[in-house]
C-alpha cells in the first residue's frame, strides 16, 4: 500500500455538485469526502491528443476541480481520428482552444489553466516546465515524444509529485503509476529513448482512448485513495489479441533522476 | 532447451513476429545476450532496437523474464522454460 497522499485538499460541495456527482458519490469508498478531494485537486495533463483528451474529459466529468493542460499547434485533419476534444469546424485553429471549449461545455465549473505549448525543454525552459508542474498535485503524461516525457518525469520527481505514465503504439498500450521515492521513474524503466521512434505512429482512437480512461482512473485513485494504484508494475495490453499482463518493475540504483530519493 | 520470447511495440513491427522460440545448444544455460543476438541476426531491422551501436543492450528496451523486469545484463543466464518479454519504449499519445 502506497504511503503517498495527493488529495489532501478538500473543497466543500454545493447542492449543484451533489446533484451532478450523485451516482459517483454512491461509490462506497468515495462518498462525499472523496468528491470533495476531487474538487480540491489539480491535475496536469500533457498533451491533450488521442490519449490526453480522454484523460482530461474523464477527469472533468469526474469533478476534478482544476486541470492544467498543455497542447500546442493548430488542429489538422489527421488529428480527428482520435483527439476527441477537437471538432471538424475547428480545423486550422489552436487545438488548446478547442480543448478548453469542449471541457467547459461538459463542466462549466471546471478551473482551467491552459498552455499552447508542448512541455519539452526544446520548446520551453526547464524553469517554465517546473512552474507548470508545480501547479498540479499530479501529472498524467500523454506526450508523444520522449523529450517531453523525460522533461515531465524530471520535474515531477524533483517536486515529489506522482506521474501516471500512459502510452500506446499500434494496438498496444502500457501504463504505470510512478511515485517519487516509492517506485521507479521513467528513466529507471527506459534509460534512453528507443531508436527510430517517430512522431507519427499507428493509432486508433479506441486504443488511445482505452489507455486514456485507465490513466484517468489512476489519477482518481491517487486523489481519492481508492483501491491500489498501478505502482511498481507495468500493465501491458495487446488489444489486437485481447490480452493483457503485468510486469513487476524496479528502481535502478544508478538512475540519474531518482536515485537520491 | 527452448526460450520463448514475446515481442511488443516496434519490435513486433520490425520482426513481424509476436513470439519467437529460440533453441539453445545443450551446453549450459543460454544467456540473455545470446537470445537478443539471435533475434538481431535473424531480423536485421530490429537490431537497433535491441543493441546500441557499441554493442551494449539498448536503453529503450525493457526486458522482463517471467513477468519480472530484469537487469539488462547480457550474461544473465536463462532457465529452461523461461519466457523473455521484450518491450520497446512507446510514447504514443
Coordinates of C-alpha atoms in Angstrom, one line a residue:
Chain A
X1 CA 0.0 0.0 0.0
X2 CA 1.4 3.4 -1.0
X3 CA 2.1 5.9 1.7
X4 CA 1.6 8.7 -0.8
X5 CA -1.3 11.2 -0.5
X6 CA -2.0 13.8 -3.0
X7 CA -5.7 14.6 -2.4
X8 CA -5.4 16.3 0.9
X9 CA -7.2 19.5 -0.1
X10 CA -11.0 19.2 0.1
X11 CA -13.4 21.8 -1.2
X12 CA -17.0 21.6 0.1
X13 CA -19.7 20.5 -2.4
X14 CA -22.6 22.7 -3.3
X15 CA -26.1 21.3 -3.9
X16 CA -25.5 21.5 -7.6
X17 CA -22.3 19.5 -7.2
X18 CA -24.1 16.8 -5.2
X19 CA -26.8 16.6 -7.9
X20 CA -24.2 16.2 -10.7
X21 CA -22.0 13.6 -9.0
X22 CA -24.7 11.8 -7.1
X23 CA -24.2 8.4 -8.8
X24 CA -20.4 8.7 -8.4
X25 CA -20.6 9.6 -4.7
X26 CA -22.5 6.3 -4.4
X27 CA -19.2 4.5 -4.9
X28 CA -18.8 3.1 -1.4
X29 CA -15.2 4.1 -0.8
X30 CA -15.6 7.6 -2.4
X31 CA -18.5 9.2 -0.7
X32 CA -18.9 13.0 -0.3
X33 CA -15.4 13.2 1.2
X34 CA -13.8 11.7 -1.9
X35 CA -15.8 14.0 -4.1
X36 CA -14.5 17.0 -2.1
X37 CA -11.0 15.8 -2.7
X38 CA -11.6 15.6 -6.4
X39 CA -13.0 19.1 -6.3
X40 CA -9.9 20.3 -4.5
X41 CA -7.4 18.6 -6.8
X42 CA -5.4 19.9 -9.7
X43 CA -4.1 17.6 -12.4
X44 CA -1.6 18.4 -15.2
X45 CA -2.4 16.6 -18.5
X46 CA 0.2 17.0 -21.2
X47 CA -0.7 16.7 -24.1
X48 CA -4.5 16.6 -25.0
X49 CA -4.2 14.4 -28.1
X50 CA -5.7 11.0 -28.6
X51 CA -4.8 9.9 -25.1
X52 CA -4.8 13.1 -23.1
X53 CA -8.1 14.4 -24.5
X54 CA -9.8 11.3 -23.0
X55 CA -7.9 11.7 -19.7
X56 CA -8.9 15.4 -19.5
X57 CA -12.5 14.7 -20.5
X58 CA -12.9 11.9 -17.9
X59 CA -11.3 14.0 -15.1
X60 CA -13.6 16.9 -16.0
X61 CA -16.6 14.6 -15.9
X62 CA -15.4 13.2 -12.5
X63 CA -15.3 16.6 -11.0
X64 CA -11.6 17.3 -10.6
X65 CA -11.5 21.0 -9.7
X66 CA -8.6 22.2 -11.8
X67 CA -7.0 20.9 -14.9
X68 CA -3.7 22.3 -16.1
X69 CA -3.4 21.4 -19.8
X70 CA -0.6 21.8 -22.4
X71 CA -1.1 21.1 -26.1
X72 CA 0.5 23.1 -28.9
X73 CA -0.4 23.7 -32.5
X74 CA -3.4 24.1 -34.8
X75 CA -5.9 21.4 -35.5
X76 CA -5.1 19.2 -38.5
X77 CA -7.4 16.7 -40.3
X78 CA -5.2 13.8 -39.2
X79 CA -5.9 14.7 -35.5
X80 CA -9.6 13.9 -35.9
X81 CA -9.5 10.1 -35.7
X82 CA -8.5 10.2 -32.0
X83 CA -8.4 13.7 -30.5
X84 CA -11.9 13.7 -29.1
X85 CA -11.8 17.2 -27.7
X86 CA -11.5 18.6 -31.3
X87 CA -14.2 19.3 -33.8
X88 CA -14.2 19.5 -37.5
X89 CA -15.2 23.1 -37.5
X90 CA -12.1 24.0 -35.6
X91 CA -9.6 22.9 -38.3
X92 CA -6.7 25.3 -38.6
X93 CA -7.4 26.8 -35.2
X94 CA -5.5 26.3 -31.9
X95 CA -6.1 22.8 -30.5
X96 CA -5.9 24.1 -26.9
X97 CA -8.8 26.4 -27.5
X98 CA -11.0 23.5 -28.7
X99 CA -9.9 21.6 -25.6
X100 CA -11.0 24.5 -23.4
X101 CA -14.3 24.9 -25.2
X102 CA -15.3 21.2 -25.1
X103 CA -14.3 20.7 -21.5
X104 CA -16.3 23.8 -20.3
X105 CA -19.3 22.6 -22.3
X106 CA -19.2 19.4 -20.2
X107 CA -18.3 21.0 -16.9
X108 CA -18.6 24.8 -16.7
X109 CA -17.5 24.7 -13.0
X110 CA -14.0 23.5 -14.1
X111 CA -11.0 25.7 -13.4
X112 CA -8.7 25.5 -16.5
X113 CA -5.2 26.6 -16.9
X114 CA -4.1 26.1 -20.5
X115 CA -0.8 26.4 -22.4
X116 CA -0.5 26.5 -26.1
X117 CA 2.8 24.7 -25.7
X118 CA 4.3 21.2 -25.5
X119 CA 6.4 20.7 -22.4
X120 CA 9.8 19.7 -23.7
X121 CA 13.0 21.5 -22.9
X122 CA 13.4 22.1 -26.7
X123 CA 10.3 24.3 -26.6
X124 CA 10.3 26.0 -23.3
X125 CA 12.7 26.4 -20.4
X126 CA 13.2 23.9 -17.6
X127 CA 12.1 26.7 -15.2
X128 CA 8.8 27.1 -17.0
X129 CA 8.2 23.3 -17.1
X130 CA 8.9 23.3 -13.3
X131 CA 6.4 26.2 -12.9
X132 CA 3.7 24.3 -14.8
X133 CA 4.2 21.1 -13.0
X134 CA 4.2 23.0 -9.7
X135 CA 0.6 24.0 -10.3
X136 CA -0.7 20.4 -10.2
X137 CA -0.9 17.7 -7.5
X138 CA -0.1 15.1 -10.0
X139 CA 0.8 14.6 -13.7
X140 CA -0.7 12.4 -16.3
X141 CA 1.8 12.0 -19.1
X142 CA 0.3 11.7 -22.5
X143 CA 3.1 13.1 -24.7
X144 CA 4.0 11.5 -28.0
X145 CA 7.7 12.3 -27.7
X146 CA 10.3 11.1 -25.2
X147 CA 11.9 14.5 -24.8
X148 CA 8.6 15.7 -23.3
X149 CA 8.1 12.6 -21.2
X150 CA 11.6 12.8 -19.8
X151 CA 11.2 16.5 -19.0
X152 CA 8.0 15.9 -17.1
X153 CA 9.4 12.9 -15.4
X154 CA 12.4 15.0 -14.1
X155 CA 10.1 17.9 -13.0
X156 CA 7.6 15.6 -11.3
X157 CA 10.2 13.6 -9.4
X158 CA 12.1 16.7 -8.3
X159 CA 8.9 18.1 -6.9
X160 CA 7.8 14.8 -5.3
X161 CA 4.6 14.6 -7.4
X162 CA 3.2 11.3 -8.8
X163 CA 3.1 10.8 -12.6
X164 CA 0.8 8.4 -14.4
X165 CA 2.7 7.2 -17.4
X166 CA 0.4 6.0 -20.1
X167 CA 1.4 5.3 -23.7
X168 CA 0.2 3.4 -26.7
X169 CA 1.5 2.2 -30.1
X170 CA -0.5 0.4 -32.8
X171 CA -3.0 -1.7 -30.8
X172 CA -0.9 -2.0 -27.6
X173 CA -0.7 0.1 -24.5
X174 CA 1.5 0.4 -21.4
X175 CA 0.5 2.2 -18.2
X176 CA 2.1 2.5 -14.7
X177 CA 1.8 5.0 -11.9
X178 CA 5.1 6.4 -10.6
X179 CA 5.5 7.9 -7.1
X180 CA 8.8 9.6 -6.2
X181 CA 10.7 7.6 -3.5
X182 CA 8.3 4.6 -3.9
X183 CA 8.5 3.4 -7.5
X184 CA 10.8 3.5 -10.5
X185 CA 10.7 6.6 -12.6
X186 CA 10.6 6.7 -16.4
X187 CA 14.4 6.8 -16.6
X188 CA 14.5 3.7 -14.5
X189 CA 12.2 1.9 -16.9
X190 CA 13.7 3.3 -20.1
X191 CA 17.1 5.0 -19.5
X192 CA 17.2 6.1 -23.2
X193 CA 14.6 6.7 -25.8
X194 CA 14.2 4.0 -28.4
X195 CA 16.0 4.1 -31.6
X196 CA 13.8 5.2 -34.5
X197 CA 10.7 6.4 -32.5
X198 CA 8.8 8.7 -34.9
X199 CA 6.3 11.5 -34.3
X200 CA 3.8 9.7 -36.5
X201 CA 2.8 6.3 -35.0
X202 CA -0.1 3.9 -35.9
X203 CA -3.1 4.7 -33.7
X204 CA -6.8 4.0 -33.4
X205 CA -8.7 6.5 -31.2
X206 CA -10.3 3.5 -29.5
X207 CA -6.8 2.3 -28.4
X208 CA -5.6 5.7 -27.1
X209 CA -9.0 6.2 -25.5
X210 CA -8.8 2.9 -23.7
X211 CA -5.5 3.7 -22.0
X212 CA -6.7 7.3 -21.5
X213 CA -9.6 6.0 -19.4
X214 CA -7.2 3.9 -17.4
X215 CA -4.9 7.0 -16.9
X216 CA -7.9 8.9 -15.6
X217 CA -8.8 6.1 -13.2
X218 CA -5.3 6.1 -11.9
X219 CA -5.5 9.8 -11.2
X220 CA -8.8 9.5 -9.5
X221 CA -7.5 6.7 -7.3
X222 CA -4.4 8.7 -6.3
X223 CA -6.6 11.7 -5.4
X224 CA -9.2 9.8 -3.5
X225 CA -7.2 7.0 -2.1
X226 CA -9.5 4.4 -3.6
X227 CA -8.0 1.0 -4.3
X228 CA -4.4 0.2 -5.2
X229 CA -2.6 2.3 -7.8
X230 CA -0.6 0.6 -10.6
X231 CA 2.6 1.2 -8.7
X232 CA 5.8 -0.9 -9.3
X233 CA 4.0 -2.8 -12.1
X234 CA 3.6 -2.1 -15.7
X235 CA 0.2 -3.0 -17.2
X236 CA 0.7 -4.0 -20.8
X237 CA -2.1 -4.9 -23.2
X238 CA -2.3 -6.2 -26.7
X239 CA -5.8 -5.2 -27.9
X240 CA -5.3 -7.0 -31.2
X241 CA -5.3 -10.2 -29.3
X242 CA -7.4 -9.0 -26.4
X243 CA -4.7 -10.0 -23.8
X244 CA -3.1 -8.1 -21.0
X245 CA -0.4 -8.8 -18.4
X246 CA 1.6 -7.2 -15.7
X247 CA 5.4 -6.9 -15.3
X248 CA 6.9 -6.2 -11.9
X249 CA 9.2 -3.2 -12.3
X250 CA 12.0 -1.9 -10.1
X251 CA 14.0 1.2 -9.4
X252 CA 17.5 1.5 -10.8
X253 CA 20.1 2.3 -8.1
X254 CA 22.1 4.3 -10.7
X255 CA 19.1 6.3 -12.1
X256 CA 20.2 9.9 -12.7
X257 CA 16.7 11.2 -11.9
X258 CA 15.5 9.3 -8.8
X259 CA 18.5 7.5 -7.1
X260 CA 18.7 10.1 -4.3
X261 CA 15.0 9.9 -3.4
Chain B
X1 CA 16.2 -26.1 -24.5
X2 CA 13.7 -23.6 -25.8
X3 CA 13.3 -20.0 -24.7
X4 CA 10.1 -18.3 -25.6
X5 CA 10.4 -14.6 -26.5
X6 CA 7.4 -12.3 -26.6
X7 CA 7.8 -9.1 -28.5
X8 CA 5.9 -5.8 -28.1
X9 CA 6.0 -2.3 -29.6
X10 CA 8.2 -1.5 -32.6
X11 CA 10.0 -4.9 -32.1
X12 CA 6.8 -6.6 -33.2
X13 CA 6.5 -4.3 -36.2
X14 CA 10.1 -4.7 -37.3
X15 CA 10.2 -8.5 -36.9
X16 CA 6.6 -9.2 -38.0
X17 CA 6.5 -11.7 -35.1
X18 CA 4.6 -11.7 -31.8
X19 CA 6.6 -14.6 -30.3
X20 CA 9.8 -16.2 -31.2
X21 CA 11.0 -19.6 -30.0
X22 CA 14.8 -19.8 -29.7
X23 CA 16.5 -23.1 -29.4
X24 CA 19.8 -23.1 -27.5
X25 CA 22.5 -25.7 -27.5
X26 CA 22.7 -28.5 -25.0
X27 CA 25.7 -27.0 -23.2
X28 CA 24.9 -24.7 -20.2
X29 CA 22.2 -22.2 -19.8
X30 CA 21.5 -19.7 -22.7
X31 CA 22.5 -16.1 -21.9
X32 CA 20.2 -13.1 -22.4
X33 CA 22.8 -11.5 -24.7
X34 CA 22.7 -14.7 -26.9
X35 CA 19.0 -14.6 -27.2
X36 CA 19.0 -10.9 -28.2
X37 CA 21.8 -11.5 -30.7
X38 CA 19.9 -14.4 -32.2
X39 CA 16.9 -12.1 -32.9
X40 CA 19.2 -9.3 -34.2
X41 CA 20.8 -11.8 -36.6
X42 CA 17.5 -13.1 -37.9
X43 CA 15.7 -9.8 -38.1
X44 CA 18.2 -7.2 -39.0
X45 CA 15.7 -4.3 -38.9
X46 CA 15.2 -4.9 -35.2
X47 CA 18.9 -4.8 -34.4
X48 CA 19.0 -1.1 -33.4
X49 CA 16.0 -1.6 -31.1
X50 CA 18.0 -4.3 -29.3
X51 CA 21.6 -3.0 -29.3
X52 CA 23.3 0.3 -29.3
X53 CA 25.9 0.9 -32.0
X54 CA 28.6 0.0 -29.4
X55 CA 27.0 -3.4 -28.9
X56 CA 25.6 -2.9 -25.5
X57 CA 21.9 -3.5 -24.9
X58 CA 19.6 -0.6 -26.0
X59 CA 18.4 1.8 -23.3
X60 CA 15.0 2.0 -24.8
X61 CA 14.3 -1.7 -24.2
X62 CA 12.5 -3.2 -21.2
X63 CA 13.4 -6.8 -20.6
X64 CA 11.3 -9.0 -18.4
X65 CA 11.8 -12.6 -17.5
X66 CA 8.7 -14.5 -16.4
X67 CA 6.9 -11.2 -15.8
X68 CA 9.7 -9.6 -13.7
X69 CA 11.8 -6.7 -15.1
X70 CA 15.4 -7.9 -15.4
X71 CA 18.7 -6.0 -15.3
X72 CA 19.8 -5.8 -19.0
X73 CA 22.9 -8.0 -18.4
X74 CA 23.9 -9.9 -21.5
X75 CA 25.5 -12.6 -19.2
X76 CA 22.2 -13.2 -17.4
X77 CA 21.6 -17.0 -17.5
X78 CA 18.1 -18.1 -18.5
X79 CA 16.4 -21.1 -17.1
X80 CA 14.6 -23.8 -19.1
X81 CA 11.0 -22.8 -19.8
X82 CA 11.6 -19.1 -19.1
X83 CA 9.6 -16.6 -21.1
X84 CA 11.5 -13.4 -22.0
X85 CA 9.4 -10.4 -22.9
X86 CA 10.9 -7.5 -24.8
X87 CA 9.1 -4.2 -24.8
X88 CA 10.4 -1.2 -26.6
X89 CA 9.6 2.1 -25.1
X90 CA 6.5 3.6 -26.6
X91 CA 5.1 7.1 -26.3
X92 CA 2.1 7.2 -28.5
X93 CA -0.5 9.6 -27.1

